[in-house]
PDB file of N, CA and C in Angstrom:
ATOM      1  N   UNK A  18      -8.263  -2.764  -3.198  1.00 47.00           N
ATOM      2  CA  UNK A  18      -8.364  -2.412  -4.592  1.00 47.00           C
ATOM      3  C   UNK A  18      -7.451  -3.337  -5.370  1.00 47.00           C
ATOM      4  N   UNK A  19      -8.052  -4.010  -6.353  1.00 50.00           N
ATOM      5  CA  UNK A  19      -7.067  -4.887  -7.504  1.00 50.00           C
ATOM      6  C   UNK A  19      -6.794  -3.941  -8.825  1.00 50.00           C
ATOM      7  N   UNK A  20      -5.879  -3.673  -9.514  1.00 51.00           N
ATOM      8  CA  UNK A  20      -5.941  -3.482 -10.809  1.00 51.00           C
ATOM      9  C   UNK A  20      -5.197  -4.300 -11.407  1.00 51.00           C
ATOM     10  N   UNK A  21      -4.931  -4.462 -12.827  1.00 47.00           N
ATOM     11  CA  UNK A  21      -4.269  -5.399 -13.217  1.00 47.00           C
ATOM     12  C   UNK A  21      -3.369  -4.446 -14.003  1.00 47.00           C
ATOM     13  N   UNK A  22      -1.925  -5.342 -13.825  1.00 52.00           N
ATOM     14  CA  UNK A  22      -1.028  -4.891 -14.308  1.00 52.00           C
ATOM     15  C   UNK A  22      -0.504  -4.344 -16.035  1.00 52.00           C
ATOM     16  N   UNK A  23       0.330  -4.310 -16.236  1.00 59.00           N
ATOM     17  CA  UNK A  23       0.633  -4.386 -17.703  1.00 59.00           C
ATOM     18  C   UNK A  23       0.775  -5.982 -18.037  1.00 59.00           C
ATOM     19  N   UNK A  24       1.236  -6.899 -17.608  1.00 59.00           N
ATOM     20  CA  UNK A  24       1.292  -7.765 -17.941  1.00 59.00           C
ATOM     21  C   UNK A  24      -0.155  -8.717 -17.714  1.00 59.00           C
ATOM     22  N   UNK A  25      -0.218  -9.900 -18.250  1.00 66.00           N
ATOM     23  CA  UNK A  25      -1.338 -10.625 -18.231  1.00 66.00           C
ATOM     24  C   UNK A  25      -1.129 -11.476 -17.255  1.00 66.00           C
ATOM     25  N   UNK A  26      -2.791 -11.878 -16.336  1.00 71.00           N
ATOM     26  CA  UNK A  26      -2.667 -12.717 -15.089  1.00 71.00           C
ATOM     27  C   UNK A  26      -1.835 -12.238 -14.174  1.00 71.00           C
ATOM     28  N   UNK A  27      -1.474 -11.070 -14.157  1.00 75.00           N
ATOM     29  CA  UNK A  27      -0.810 -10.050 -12.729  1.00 75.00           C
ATOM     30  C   UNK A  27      -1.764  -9.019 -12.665  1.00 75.00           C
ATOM     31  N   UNK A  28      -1.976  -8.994 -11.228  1.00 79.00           N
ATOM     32  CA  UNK A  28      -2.968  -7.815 -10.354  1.00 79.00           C
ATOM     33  C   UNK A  28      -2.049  -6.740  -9.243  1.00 79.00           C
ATOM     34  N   UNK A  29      -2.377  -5.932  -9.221  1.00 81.00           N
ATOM     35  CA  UNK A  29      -1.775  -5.376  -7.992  1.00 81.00           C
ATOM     36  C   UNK A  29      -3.045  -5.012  -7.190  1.00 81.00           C
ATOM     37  N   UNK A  30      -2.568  -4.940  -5.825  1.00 82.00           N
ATOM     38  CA  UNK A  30      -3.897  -4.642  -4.803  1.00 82.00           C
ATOM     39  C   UNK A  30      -3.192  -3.428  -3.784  1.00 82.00           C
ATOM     40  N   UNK A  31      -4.000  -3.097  -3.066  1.00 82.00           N
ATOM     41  CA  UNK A  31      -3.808  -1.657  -2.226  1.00 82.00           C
ATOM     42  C   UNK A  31      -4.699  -1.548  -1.157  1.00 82.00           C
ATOM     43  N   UNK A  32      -4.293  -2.229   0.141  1.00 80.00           N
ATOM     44  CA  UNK A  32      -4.952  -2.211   1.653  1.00 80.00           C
ATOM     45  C   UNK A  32      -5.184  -0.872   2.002  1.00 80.00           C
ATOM     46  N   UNK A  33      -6.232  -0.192   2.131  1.00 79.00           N
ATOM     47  CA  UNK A  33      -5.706   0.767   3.053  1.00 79.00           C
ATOM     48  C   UNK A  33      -6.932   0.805   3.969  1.00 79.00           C
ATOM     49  N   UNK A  34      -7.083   1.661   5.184  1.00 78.00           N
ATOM     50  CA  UNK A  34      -8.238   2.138   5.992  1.00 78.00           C
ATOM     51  C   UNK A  34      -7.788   1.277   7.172  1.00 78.00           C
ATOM     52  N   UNK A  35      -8.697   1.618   8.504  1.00 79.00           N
ATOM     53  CA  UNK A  35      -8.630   1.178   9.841  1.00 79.00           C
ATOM     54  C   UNK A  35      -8.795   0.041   9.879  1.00 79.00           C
ATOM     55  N   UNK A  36      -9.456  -0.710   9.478  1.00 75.00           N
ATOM     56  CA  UNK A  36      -9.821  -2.526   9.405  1.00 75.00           C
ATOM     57  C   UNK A  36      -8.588  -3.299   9.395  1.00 75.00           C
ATOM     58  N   UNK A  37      -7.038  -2.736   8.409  1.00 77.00           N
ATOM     59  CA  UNK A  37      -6.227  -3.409   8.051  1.00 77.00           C
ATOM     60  C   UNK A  37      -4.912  -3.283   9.233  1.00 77.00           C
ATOM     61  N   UNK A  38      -4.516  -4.422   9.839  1.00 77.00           N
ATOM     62  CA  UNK A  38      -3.530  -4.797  10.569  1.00 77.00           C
ATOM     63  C   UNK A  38      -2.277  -4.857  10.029  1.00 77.00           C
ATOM     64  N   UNK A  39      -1.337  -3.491   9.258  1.00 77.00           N
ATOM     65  CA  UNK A  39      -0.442  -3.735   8.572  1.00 77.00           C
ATOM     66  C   UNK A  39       0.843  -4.195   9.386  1.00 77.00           C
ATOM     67  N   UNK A  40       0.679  -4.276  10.589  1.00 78.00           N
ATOM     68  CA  UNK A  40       1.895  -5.051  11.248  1.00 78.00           C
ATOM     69  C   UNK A  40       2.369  -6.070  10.679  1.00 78.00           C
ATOM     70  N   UNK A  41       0.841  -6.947  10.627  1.00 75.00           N
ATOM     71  CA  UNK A  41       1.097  -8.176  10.366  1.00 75.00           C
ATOM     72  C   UNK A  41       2.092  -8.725   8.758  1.00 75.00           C
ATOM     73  N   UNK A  42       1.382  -7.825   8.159  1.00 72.00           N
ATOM     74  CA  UNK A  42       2.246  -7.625   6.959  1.00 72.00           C
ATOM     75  C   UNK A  42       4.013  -7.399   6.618  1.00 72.00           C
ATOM     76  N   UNK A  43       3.632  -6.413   8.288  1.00 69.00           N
ATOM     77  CA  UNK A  43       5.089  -6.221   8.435  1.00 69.00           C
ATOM     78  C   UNK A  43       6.022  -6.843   9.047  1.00 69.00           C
ATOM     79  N   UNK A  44       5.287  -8.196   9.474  1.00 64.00           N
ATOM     80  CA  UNK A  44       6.210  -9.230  10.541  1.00 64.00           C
ATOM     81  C   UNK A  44       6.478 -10.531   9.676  1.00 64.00           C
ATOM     82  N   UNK A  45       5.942 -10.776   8.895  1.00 61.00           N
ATOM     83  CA  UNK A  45       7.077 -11.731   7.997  1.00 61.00           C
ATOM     84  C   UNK A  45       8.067 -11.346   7.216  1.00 61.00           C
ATOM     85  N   UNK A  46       8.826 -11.811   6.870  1.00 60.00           N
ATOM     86  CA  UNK A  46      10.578 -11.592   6.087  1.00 60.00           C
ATOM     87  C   UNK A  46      10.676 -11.179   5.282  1.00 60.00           C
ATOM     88  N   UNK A  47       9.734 -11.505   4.237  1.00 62.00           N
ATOM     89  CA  UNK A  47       9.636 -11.501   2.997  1.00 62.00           C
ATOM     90  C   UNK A  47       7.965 -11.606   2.275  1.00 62.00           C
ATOM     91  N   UNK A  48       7.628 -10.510   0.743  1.00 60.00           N
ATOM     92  CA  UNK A  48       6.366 -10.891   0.542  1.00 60.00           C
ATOM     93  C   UNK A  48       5.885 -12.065  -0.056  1.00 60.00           C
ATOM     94  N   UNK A  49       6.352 -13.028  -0.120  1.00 62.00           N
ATOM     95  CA  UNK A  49       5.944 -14.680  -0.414  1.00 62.00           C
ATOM     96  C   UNK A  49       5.686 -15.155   1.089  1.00 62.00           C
ATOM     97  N   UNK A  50       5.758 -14.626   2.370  1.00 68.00           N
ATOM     98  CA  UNK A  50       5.297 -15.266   3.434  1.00 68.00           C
ATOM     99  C   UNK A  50       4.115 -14.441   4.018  1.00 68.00           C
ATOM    100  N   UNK A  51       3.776 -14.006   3.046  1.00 78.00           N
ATOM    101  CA  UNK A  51       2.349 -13.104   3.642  1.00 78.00           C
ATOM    102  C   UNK A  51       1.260 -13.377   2.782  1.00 78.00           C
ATOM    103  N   UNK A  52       1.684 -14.109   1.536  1.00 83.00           N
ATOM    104  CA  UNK A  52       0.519 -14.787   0.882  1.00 83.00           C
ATOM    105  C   UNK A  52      -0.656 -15.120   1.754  1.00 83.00           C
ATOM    106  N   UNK A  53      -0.526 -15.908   2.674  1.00 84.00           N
ATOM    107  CA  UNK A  53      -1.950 -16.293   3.211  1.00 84.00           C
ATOM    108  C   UNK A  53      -2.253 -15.404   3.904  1.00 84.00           C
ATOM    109  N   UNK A  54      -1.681 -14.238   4.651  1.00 82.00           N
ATOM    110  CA  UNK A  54      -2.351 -13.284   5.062  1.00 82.00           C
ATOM    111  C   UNK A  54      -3.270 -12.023   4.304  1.00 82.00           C
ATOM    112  N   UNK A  55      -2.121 -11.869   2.921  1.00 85.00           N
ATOM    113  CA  UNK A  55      -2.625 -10.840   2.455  1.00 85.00           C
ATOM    114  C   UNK A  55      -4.219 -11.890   1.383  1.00 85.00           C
ATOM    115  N   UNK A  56      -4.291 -13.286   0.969  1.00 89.00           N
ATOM    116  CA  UNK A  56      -5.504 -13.934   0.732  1.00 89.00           C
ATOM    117  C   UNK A  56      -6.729 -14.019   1.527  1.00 89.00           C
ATOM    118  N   UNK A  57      -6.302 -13.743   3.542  1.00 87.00           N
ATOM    119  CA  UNK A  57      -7.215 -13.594   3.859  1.00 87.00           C
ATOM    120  C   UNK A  57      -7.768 -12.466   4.069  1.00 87.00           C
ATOM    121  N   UNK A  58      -7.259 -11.299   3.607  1.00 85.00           N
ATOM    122  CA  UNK A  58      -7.758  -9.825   3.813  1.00 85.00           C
ATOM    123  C   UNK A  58      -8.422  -9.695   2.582  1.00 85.00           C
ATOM    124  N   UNK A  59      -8.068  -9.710   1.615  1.00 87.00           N
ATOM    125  CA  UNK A  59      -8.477 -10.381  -0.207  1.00 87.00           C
ATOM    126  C   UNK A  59     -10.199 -10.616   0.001  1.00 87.00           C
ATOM    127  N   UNK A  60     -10.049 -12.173   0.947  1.00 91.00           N
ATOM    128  CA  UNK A  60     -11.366 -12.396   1.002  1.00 91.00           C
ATOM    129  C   UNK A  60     -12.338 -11.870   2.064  1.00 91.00           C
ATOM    130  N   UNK A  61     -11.794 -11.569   2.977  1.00 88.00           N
ATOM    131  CA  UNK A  61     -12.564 -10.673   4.199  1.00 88.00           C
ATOM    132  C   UNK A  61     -13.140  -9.574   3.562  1.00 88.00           C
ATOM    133  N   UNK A  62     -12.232  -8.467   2.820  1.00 85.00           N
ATOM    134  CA  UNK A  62     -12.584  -7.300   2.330  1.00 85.00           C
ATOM    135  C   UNK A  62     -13.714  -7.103   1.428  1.00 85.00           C
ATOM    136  N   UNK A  63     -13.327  -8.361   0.377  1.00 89.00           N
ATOM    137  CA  UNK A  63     -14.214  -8.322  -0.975  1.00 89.00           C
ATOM    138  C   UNK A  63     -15.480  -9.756  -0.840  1.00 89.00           C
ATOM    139  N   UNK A  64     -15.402 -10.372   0.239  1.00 94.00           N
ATOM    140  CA  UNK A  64     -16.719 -11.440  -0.087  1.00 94.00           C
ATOM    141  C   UNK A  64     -16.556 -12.126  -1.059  1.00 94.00           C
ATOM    142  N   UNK A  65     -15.083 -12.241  -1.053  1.00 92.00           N
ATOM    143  CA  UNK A  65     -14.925 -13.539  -2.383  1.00 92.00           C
ATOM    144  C   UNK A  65     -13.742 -14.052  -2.129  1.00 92.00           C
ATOM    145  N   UNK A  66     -14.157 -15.868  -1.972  1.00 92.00           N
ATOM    146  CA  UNK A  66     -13.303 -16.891  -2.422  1.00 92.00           C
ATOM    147  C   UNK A  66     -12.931 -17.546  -3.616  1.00 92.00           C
ATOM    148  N   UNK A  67     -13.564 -16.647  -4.441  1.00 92.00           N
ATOM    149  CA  UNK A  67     -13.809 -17.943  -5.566  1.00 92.00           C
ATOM    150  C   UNK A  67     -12.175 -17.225  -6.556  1.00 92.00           C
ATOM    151  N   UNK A  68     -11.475 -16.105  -5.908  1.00 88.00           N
ATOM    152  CA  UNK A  68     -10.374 -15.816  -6.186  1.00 88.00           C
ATOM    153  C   UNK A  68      -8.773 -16.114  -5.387  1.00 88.00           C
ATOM    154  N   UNK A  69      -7.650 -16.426  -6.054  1.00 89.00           N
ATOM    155  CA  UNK A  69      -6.718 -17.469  -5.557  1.00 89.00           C
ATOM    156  C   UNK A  69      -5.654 -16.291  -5.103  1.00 89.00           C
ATOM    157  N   UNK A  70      -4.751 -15.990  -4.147  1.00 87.00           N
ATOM    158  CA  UNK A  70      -3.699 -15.223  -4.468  1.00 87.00           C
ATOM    159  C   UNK A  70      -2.573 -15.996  -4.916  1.00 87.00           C
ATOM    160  N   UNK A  71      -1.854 -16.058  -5.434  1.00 85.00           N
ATOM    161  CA  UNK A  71      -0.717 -17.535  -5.980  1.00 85.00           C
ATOM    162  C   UNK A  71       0.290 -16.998  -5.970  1.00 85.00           C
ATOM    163  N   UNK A  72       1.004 -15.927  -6.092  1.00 82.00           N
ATOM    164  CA  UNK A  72       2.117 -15.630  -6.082  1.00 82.00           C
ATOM    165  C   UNK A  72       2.452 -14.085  -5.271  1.00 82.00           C
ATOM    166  N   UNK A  73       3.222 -14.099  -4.288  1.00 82.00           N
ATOM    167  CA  UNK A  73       2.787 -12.135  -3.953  1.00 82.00           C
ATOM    168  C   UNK A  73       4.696 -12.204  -4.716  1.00 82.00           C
ATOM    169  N   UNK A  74       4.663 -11.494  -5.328  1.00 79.00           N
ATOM    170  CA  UNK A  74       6.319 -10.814  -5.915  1.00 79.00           C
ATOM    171  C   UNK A  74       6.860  -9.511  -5.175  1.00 79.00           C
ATOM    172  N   UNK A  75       6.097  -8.579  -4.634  1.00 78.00           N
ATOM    173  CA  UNK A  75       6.293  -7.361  -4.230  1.00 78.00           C
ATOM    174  C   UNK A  75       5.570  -6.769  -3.144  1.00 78.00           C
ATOM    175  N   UNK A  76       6.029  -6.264  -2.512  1.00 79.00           N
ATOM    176  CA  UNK A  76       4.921  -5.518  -1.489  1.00 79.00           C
ATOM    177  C   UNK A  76       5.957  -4.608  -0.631  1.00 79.00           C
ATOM    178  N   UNK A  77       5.193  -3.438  -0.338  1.00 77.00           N
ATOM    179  CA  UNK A  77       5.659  -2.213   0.261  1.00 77.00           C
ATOM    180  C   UNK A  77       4.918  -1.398   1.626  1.00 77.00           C
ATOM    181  N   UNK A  78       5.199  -0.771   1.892  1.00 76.00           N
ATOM    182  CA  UNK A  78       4.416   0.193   2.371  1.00 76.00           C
ATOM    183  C   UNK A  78       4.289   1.828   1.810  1.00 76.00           C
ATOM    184  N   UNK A  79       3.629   2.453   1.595  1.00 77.00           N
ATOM    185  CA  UNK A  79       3.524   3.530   1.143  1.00 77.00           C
ATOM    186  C   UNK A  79       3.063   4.627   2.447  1.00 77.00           C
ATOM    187  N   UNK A  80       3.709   5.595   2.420  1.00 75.00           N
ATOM    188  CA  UNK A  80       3.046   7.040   3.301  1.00 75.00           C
ATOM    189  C   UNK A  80       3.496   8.212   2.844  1.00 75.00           C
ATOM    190  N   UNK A  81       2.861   8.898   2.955  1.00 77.00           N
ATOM    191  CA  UNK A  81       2.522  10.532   2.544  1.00 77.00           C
ATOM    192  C   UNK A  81       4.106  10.843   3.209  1.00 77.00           C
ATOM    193  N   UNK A  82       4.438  11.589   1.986  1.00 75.00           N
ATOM    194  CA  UNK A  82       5.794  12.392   2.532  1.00 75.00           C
ATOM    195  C   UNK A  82       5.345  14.210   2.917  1.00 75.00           C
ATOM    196  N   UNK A  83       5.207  14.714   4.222  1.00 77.00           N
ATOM    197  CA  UNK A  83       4.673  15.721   4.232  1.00 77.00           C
ATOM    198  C   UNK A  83       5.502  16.445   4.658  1.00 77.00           C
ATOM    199  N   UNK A  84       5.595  17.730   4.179  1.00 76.00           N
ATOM    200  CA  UNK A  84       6.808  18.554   5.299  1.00 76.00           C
ATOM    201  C   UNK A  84       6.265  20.196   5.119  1.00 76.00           C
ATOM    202  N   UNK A  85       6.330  20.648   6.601  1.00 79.00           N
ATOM    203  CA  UNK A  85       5.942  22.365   6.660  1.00 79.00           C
ATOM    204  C   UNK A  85       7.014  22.945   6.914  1.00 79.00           C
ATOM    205  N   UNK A  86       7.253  23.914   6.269  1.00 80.00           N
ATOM    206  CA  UNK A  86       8.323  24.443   6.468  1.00 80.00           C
ATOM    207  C   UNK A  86       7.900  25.686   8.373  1.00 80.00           C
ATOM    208  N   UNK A  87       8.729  25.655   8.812  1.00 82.00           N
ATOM    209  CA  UNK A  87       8.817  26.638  10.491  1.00 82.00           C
ATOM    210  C   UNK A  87       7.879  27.648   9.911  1.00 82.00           C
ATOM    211  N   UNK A  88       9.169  28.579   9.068  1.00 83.00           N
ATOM    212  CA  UNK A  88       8.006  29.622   8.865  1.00 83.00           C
ATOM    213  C   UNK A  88       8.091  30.092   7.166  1.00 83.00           C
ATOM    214  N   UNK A  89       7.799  30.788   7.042  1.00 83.00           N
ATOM    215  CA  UNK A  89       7.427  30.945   5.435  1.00 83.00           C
ATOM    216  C   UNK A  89       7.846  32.456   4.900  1.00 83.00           C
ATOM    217  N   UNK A  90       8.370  32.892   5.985  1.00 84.00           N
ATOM    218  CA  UNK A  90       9.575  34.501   5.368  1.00 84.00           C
ATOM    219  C   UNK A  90      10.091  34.958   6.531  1.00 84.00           C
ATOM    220  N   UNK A  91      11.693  35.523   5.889  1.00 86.00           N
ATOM    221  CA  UNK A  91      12.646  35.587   6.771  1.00 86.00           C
ATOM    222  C   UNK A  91      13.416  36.740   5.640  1.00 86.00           C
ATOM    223  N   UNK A  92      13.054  37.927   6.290  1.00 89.00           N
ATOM    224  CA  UNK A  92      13.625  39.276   5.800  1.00 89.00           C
ATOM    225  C   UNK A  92      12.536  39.427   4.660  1.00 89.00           C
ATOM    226  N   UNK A  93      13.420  39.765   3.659  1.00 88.00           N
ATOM    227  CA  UNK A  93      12.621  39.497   2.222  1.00 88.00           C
ATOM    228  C   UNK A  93      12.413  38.113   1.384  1.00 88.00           C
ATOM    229  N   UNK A  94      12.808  37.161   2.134  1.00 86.00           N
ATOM    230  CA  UNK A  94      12.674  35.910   1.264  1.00 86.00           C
ATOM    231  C   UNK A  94      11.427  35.282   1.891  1.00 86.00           C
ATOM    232  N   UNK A  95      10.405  34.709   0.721  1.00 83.00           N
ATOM    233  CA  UNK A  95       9.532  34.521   1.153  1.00 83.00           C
ATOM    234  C   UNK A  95       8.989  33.085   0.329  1.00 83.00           C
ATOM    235  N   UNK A  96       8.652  32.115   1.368  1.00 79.00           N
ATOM    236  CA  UNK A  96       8.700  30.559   0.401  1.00 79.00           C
ATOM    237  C   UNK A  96       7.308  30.429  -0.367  1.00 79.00           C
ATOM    238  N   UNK A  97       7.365  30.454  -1.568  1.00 76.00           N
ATOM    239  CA  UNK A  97       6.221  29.907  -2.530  1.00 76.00           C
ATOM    240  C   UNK A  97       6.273  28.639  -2.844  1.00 76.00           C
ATOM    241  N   UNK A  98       4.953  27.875  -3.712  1.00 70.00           N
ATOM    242  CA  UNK A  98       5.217  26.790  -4.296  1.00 70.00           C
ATOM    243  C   UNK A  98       4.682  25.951  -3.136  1.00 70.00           C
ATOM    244  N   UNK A  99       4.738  24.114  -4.241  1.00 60.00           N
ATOM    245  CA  UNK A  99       4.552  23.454  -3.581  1.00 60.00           C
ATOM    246  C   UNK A  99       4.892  22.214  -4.031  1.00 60.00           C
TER     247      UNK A  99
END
């Protein structure tokens, strides 16, 4: 997924699903050395070269922060919410 940023001529993009090898992402140093990796997923994904990646500034990983609590009442206290 590309959207474009607030600023002009900046995109942000968002790998996700089984196809994507985020190791690889995760084995260079820094995100300016994954440019050509993350250009060839760019074009694998979407069937298009005729777009450049030129600069990566940022990159992360994102995951679901999930947590269950054991149990959910203990005497009279009883956990709501979410």
């Amino acid at each position: 997924m590309c959207r474009s940023s607030n600023e002009l001529d900046f995109f942000q993009m968002l790998f996700t699903g089984t196809q994507v090898d985020f190791d690889k992402f995760k084995s260079a140093p820094g995100a300016a050395d994954n440019k050509a990796e993350i250009q060839a997923y760019f074009n694998r994904i979407t069937g298009r070269t005729d777009i450049e990646v030129v600069e990566v500034t940022w990159q992360s990983e994102w995951r679901a922060n999930l947590r269950m609590a054991s149990t959910f009442r203990k005497g009279r206290v009883f956990i709501v919410g979410g």
